[in-house]
Tab-separated table of C-alpha atoms in Angstrom:
chain	number	residue	atom	x	y	z
A	21	UNK	CA	0.000	0.000	0.000
A	22	UNK	CA	1.500	3.316	-1.104
A	23	UNK	CA	2.039	6.175	1.332
A	24	UNK	CA	1.787	9.707	-0.082
A	25	UNK	CA	2.695	13.019	1.568
A	26	UNK	CA	0.689	16.041	0.391
A	27	UNK	CA	2.160	19.487	1.082
A	28	UNK	CA	-0.640	21.973	0.356
A	29	UNK	CA	-1.480	25.142	2.291
A	30	UNK	CA	-5.098	25.191	1.088
A	31	UNK	CA	-6.540	23.079	3.894
A	32	UNK	CA	-9.841	22.390	2.113
A	33	UNK	CA	-8.070	21.215	-1.043
A	34	UNK	CA	-5.569	19.144	0.937
A	35	UNK	CA	-8.232	17.217	2.819
A	36	UNK	CA	-10.361	16.882	-0.296
A	37	UNK	CA	-7.425	15.186	-2.004
A	38	UNK	CA	-6.843	13.011	1.051
A	39	UNK	CA	-10.437	11.775	0.965
A	40	UNK	CA	-10.411	11.198	-2.801
A	41	UNK	CA	-7.097	9.349	-2.875
A	42	UNK	CA	-7.753	7.260	0.223
A	43	UNK	CA	-10.623	5.750	-1.761
A	44	UNK	CA	-7.963	4.537	-4.211
A	45	UNK	CA	-6.276	2.636	-1.386
A	46	UNK	CA	-3.427	5.094	-0.711
A	47	UNK	CA	-2.288	6.053	2.776
A	48	UNK	CA	-2.419	9.841	2.793
A	49	UNK	CA	-0.545	12.290	5.042
A	50	UNK	CA	-1.418	15.987	4.626
A	51	UNK	CA	0.611	18.924	5.877
A	52	UNK	CA	0.545	22.628	5.123
A	53	UNK	CA	4.100	23.978	5.458
A	54	UNK	CA	7.561	23.059	4.240
A	55	UNK	CA	8.809	22.954	7.819
A	56	UNK	CA	6.286	20.267	8.721
A	57	UNK	CA	7.011	18.417	5.478
A	58	UNK	CA	10.702	18.319	6.354
A	59	UNK	CA	9.922	16.923	9.805
A	60	UNK	CA	7.634	14.223	8.391
A	61	UNK	CA	10.148	13.200	5.731
A	62	UNK	CA	12.814	12.757	8.403
A	63	UNK	CA	10.605	10.677	10.676
A	64	UNK	CA	8.836	8.485	8.124
A	65	UNK	CA	9.220	7.120	4.609
A	66	UNK	CA	6.876	7.919	1.721
A	67	UNK	CA	6.376	6.496	-1.752
A	68	UNK	CA	5.462	9.846	-3.288
A	69	UNK	CA	5.397	13.565	-2.531
A	70	UNK	CA	2.646	15.885	-3.871
A	71	UNK	CA	4.009	19.391	-3.457
A	72	UNK	CA	2.568	22.875	-3.923
A	73	UNK	CA	4.970	25.570	-5.135
A	74	UNK	CA	3.786	28.622	-3.217
A	75	UNK	CA	3.734	27.795	0.483
A	76	UNK	CA	3.584	30.084	3.546
A	77	UNK	CA	7.153	29.379	4.630
A	78	UNK	CA	8.984	28.969	1.359
A	79	UNK	CA	9.253	27.885	-2.248
A	80	UNK	CA	8.228	24.346	-3.140
A	81	UNK	CA	10.522	24.195	-6.174
A	82	UNK	CA	13.589	24.970	-4.056
A	83	UNK	CA	12.457	22.406	-1.494
A	84	UNK	CA	12.065	19.817	-4.259
A	85	UNK	CA	15.541	20.526	-5.612
A	86	UNK	CA	17.169	19.955	-2.216
A	87	UNK	CA	15.070	16.879	-1.490
A	88	UNK	CA	15.885	15.267	-4.835
A	89	UNK	CA	19.622	15.518	-4.216
A	90	UNK	CA	19.359	12.586	-1.822
A	91	UNK	CA	16.064	10.878	-2.645
A	92	UNK	CA	14.594	9.098	-5.653
A	93	UNK	CA	10.981	9.245	-4.424
A	94	UNK	CA	8.752	10.709	-7.173
A	95	UNK	CA	7.562	14.290	-6.696
A	96	UNK	CA	4.433	15.673	-8.352
A	97	UNK	CA	4.069	19.448	-8.223
A	98	UNK	CA	0.475	20.627	-7.856
A	99	UNK	CA	0.254	24.392	-8.247
A	100	UNK	CA	-1.563	27.430	-9.582
A	101	UNK	CA	1.680	28.579	-11.275
A	102	UNK	CA	0.675	27.719	-14.829
A	103	UNK	CA	3.093	29.473	-17.191
A	104	UNK	CA	5.568	27.550	-19.320
A	105	UNK	CA	8.385	29.143	-17.335
A	106	UNK	CA	6.873	27.909	-14.058
A	107	UNK	CA	6.605	24.362	-15.387
A	108	UNK	CA	10.152	24.411	-16.771
A	109	UNK	CA	11.431	25.632	-13.396
A	110	UNK	CA	9.520	22.937	-11.525
A	111	UNK	CA	10.711	20.116	-13.755
A	112	UNK	CA	14.211	21.559	-13.659
A	113	UNK	CA	14.093	21.381	-9.864
A	114	UNK	CA	13.610	17.631	-10.118
A	115	UNK	CA	9.823	17.240	-10.139
A	116	UNK	CA	8.708	14.091	-11.938
A	117	UNK	CA	5.414	15.638	-13.045
A	118	UNK	CA	3.704	19.024	-12.927
A	119	UNK	CA	-0.076	19.556	-12.633
A	120	UNK	CA	-1.677	22.992	-12.603
A	121	UNK	CA	-4.800	24.106	-10.735
A	122	UNK	CA	-7.635	23.773	-11.440
A	123	UNK	CA	-7.205	20.144	-12.408
A	124	UNK	CA	-9.327	17.155	-13.309
A	125	UNK	CA	-9.309	14.704	-10.406
A	126	UNK	CA	-9.368	11.689	-12.713
A	127	UNK	CA	-6.334	13.018	-14.560
A	128	UNK	CA	-4.517	13.598	-11.270
A	129	UNK	CA	-5.317	10.039	-10.164
A	130	UNK	CA	-3.956	8.703	-13.448
A	131	UNK	CA	-0.746	10.725	-13.156
A	132	UNK	CA	-0.161	9.599	-9.580
A	133	UNK	CA	-0.740	5.986	-10.571
A	134	UNK	CA	1.674	6.325	-13.510
A	135	UNK	CA	4.413	7.861	-11.341
A	136	UNK	CA	4.062	5.174	-8.715
A	137	UNK	CA	4.081	2.441	-11.361
A	138	UNK	CA	7.306	3.789	-12.841
A	139	UNK	CA	8.890	4.028	-9.410
A	140	UNK	CA	8.125	0.412	-8.501
A	141	UNK	CA	11.153	-1.646	-9.464
A	142	UNK	CA	12.707	-4.812	-8.082
A	143	UNK	CA	14.169	-3.891	-4.694
A	144	UNK	CA	17.113	-6.295	-4.506
A	145	UNK	CA	19.710	-7.617	-6.895
A	146	UNK	CA	22.259	-10.309	-6.172
A	147	UNK	CA	25.401	-10.218	-8.286
A	148	UNK	CA	28.164	-12.595	-7.264
A	149	UNK	CA	29.259	-11.667	-3.756
A	150	UNK	CA	27.369	-8.360	-3.926
A	151	UNK	CA	23.871	-7.488	-2.759
A	152	UNK	CA	22.208	-4.296	-3.965
A	153	UNK	CA	19.128	-3.135	-2.036
A	154	UNK	CA	17.998	-0.070	-3.965
A	155	UNK	CA	14.789	0.470	-1.999
A	156	UNK	CA	16.695	0.473	1.281
A	157	UNK	CA	19.722	2.315	-0.181
A	158	UNK	CA	22.026	-0.385	1.160
A	159	UNK	CA	24.799	-2.027	-0.836
A	160	UNK	CA	27.106	-4.853	0.187
A	161	UNK	CA	30.319	-6.267	-1.257
A	162	UNK	CA	31.615	-9.451	0.311
A	163	UNK	CA	29.345	-8.931	3.302
A	164	UNK	CA	30.668	-5.410	3.953
A	165	UNK	CA	28.369	-2.428	3.491
A	166	UNK	CA	29.430	0.036	0.788
A	167	UNK	CA	28.338	3.679	0.870
A	168	UNK	CA	27.112	5.124	-2.417
A	169	UNK	CA	26.146	8.654	-3.373
A	170	UNK	CA	22.861	9.204	-5.198
A	171	UNK	CA	24.471	9.451	-8.649
A	172	UNK	CA	26.385	6.233	-7.976
A	173	UNK	CA	23.166	4.501	-6.946
A	174	UNK	CA	21.364	5.653	-10.083
A	175	UNK	CA	24.224	4.572	-12.326
A	176	UNK	CA	24.544	1.186	-10.627
A	177	UNK	CA	20.801	0.662	-10.985
A	178	UNK	CA	20.959	1.508	-14.684
A	179	UNK	CA	23.743	-1.028	-15.158
A	180	UNK	CA	22.134	-3.914	-13.282
A	181	UNK	CA	18.823	-3.301	-15.057
A	182	UNK	CA	20.643	-3.692	-18.377
A	183	UNK	CA	23.044	-6.620	-17.891
A	184	UNK	CA	25.475	-7.269	-20.760
A	185	UNK	CA	23.964	-4.388	-22.756
A	186	UNK	CA	26.205	-1.638	-24.082
A	187	UNK	CA	24.978	1.728	-22.778
A	188	UNK	CA	26.015	4.820	-24.717
A	189	UNK	CA	27.712	7.592	-22.758
A	190	UNK	CA	25.339	10.368	-23.860
A	191	UNK	CA	22.270	8.321	-22.941
A	192	UNK	CA	23.712	7.483	-19.531
A	193	UNK	CA	24.439	11.144	-18.772
A	194	UNK	CA	20.913	12.134	-19.826
A	195	UNK	CA	19.258	9.436	-17.692
A	196	UNK	CA	21.356	9.983	-14.568
A	197	UNK	CA	21.829	13.747	-14.493
A	198	UNK	CA	18.946	14.952	-16.696
A	199	UNK	CA	20.353	18.121	-18.240
A	200	UNK	CA	22.198	19.468	-15.196
A	201	UNK	CA	24.372	22.246	-16.615
A	202	UNK	CA	27.495	21.376	-14.605
A	203	UNK	CA	27.561	17.756	-15.788
A	204	UNK	CA	29.715	16.536	-18.655
A	205	UNK	CA	31.176	13.215	-19.795
A	206	UNK	CA	34.018	13.539	-17.300
A	207	UNK	CA	31.435	13.380	-14.508
A	208	UNK	CA	30.329	10.005	-15.854
A	209	UNK	CA	33.936	8.779	-16.071
A	210	UNK	CA	34.532	9.742	-12.443
A	211	UNK	CA	31.309	8.059	-11.270
A	212	UNK	CA	32.136	4.856	-13.156
A	213	UNK	CA	35.575	4.939	-11.526
A	214	UNK	CA	34.011	5.187	-8.091
A	215	UNK	CA	31.811	2.155	-8.712
A	216	UNK	CA	34.809	0.179	-9.946
A	217	UNK	CA	36.805	1.125	-6.861
A	218	UNK	CA	33.991	-0.101	-4.615
A	219	UNK	CA	32.931	-3.266	-6.435
A	220	UNK	CA	35.979	-4.249	-8.461
A	221	UNK	CA	37.496	-2.992	-11.705
A	222	UNK	CA	36.047	-5.884	-13.703
A	223	UNK	CA	32.386	-5.154	-12.971
A	224	UNK	CA	32.105	-2.470	-15.675
A	225	UNK	CA	33.628	-2.842	-19.122
A	226	UNK	CA	34.581	0.210	-21.173
A	227	UNK	CA	33.403	-0.017	-24.788
A	228	UNK	CA	35.758	2.487	-26.384
A	229	UNK	CA	34.117	5.192	-28.416
A	230	UNK	CA	30.635	4.099	-27.303
A	231	UNK	CA	30.082	3.704	-23.561
A	232	UNK	CA	30.003	1.003	-20.905
A	233	UNK	CA	28.669	-2.483	-20.236
A	234	UNK	CA	27.883	-4.094	-16.902
A	235	UNK	CA	29.674	-7.421	-16.575
A	236	UNK	CA	28.582	-8.160	-13.025
A	237	UNK	CA	30.468	-9.753	-10.187
A	238	UNK	CA	32.164	-13.133	-10.135
C-alpha cells in the first residue's frame, strides 16, 4: 500500500485530495508547510510527494531541488503557477510531473498511478558476492556495506537493469543527471571509476568510443 505526503497550504483542497485518494487505497498524510514536510520526511518514509509551489514558509521548487539531491521518491508538483516558465522551473528542480490548478481529479489520479508504477522496481539484486538493495539504499560487497552517493546509486541501478547491454555515454548522462548544466562526460567517467573502486574494476567494461557495459560480479 502506497504512502503519499501532500504538502498543500489550502486546507480544504488538501483534505479533499486526502479523501479522494484514500478511496484509491493510498495512505495519505497531509501537511501545510515546508517545515512540517521536512519533519515528516525525516521521521517516516513515503512512496510519493505531492508538493505545492507557493507555500507560507517557502518555495516548493527549491524544497524539491534539495530533497531530490538525496532521494529518488517521485515528486508531483500541484500548483496554480501555470506558465511555461513555471513548469520548466519545476521540472528543472527535479519534479517528476507538474499539474496545474484547477485540475481534473481523474487526470490527477492517473498521473499519480503512472508515477508510482514507474517508481516500482525490483528492490534487490544479487550479483556474485554483492547485494544491492535499492529500496533500502544499502549495498554490500563481500558482506561489507558500501556507501554510495545518489548518482552512484542511479548509475549502478541503470547497469544492473541492463546486464550485458552496451549503454552509450550520452544516454547514460541524460538518464542519470537529466540536463544538469554542470555535468559533462568527465562526470560520468569519475562516477564509473568510483563504482569500480567499490565493487571491483572488472564489474564495468569500457566499450571504447561508445560507452560502458555491466559485466557483473564473479
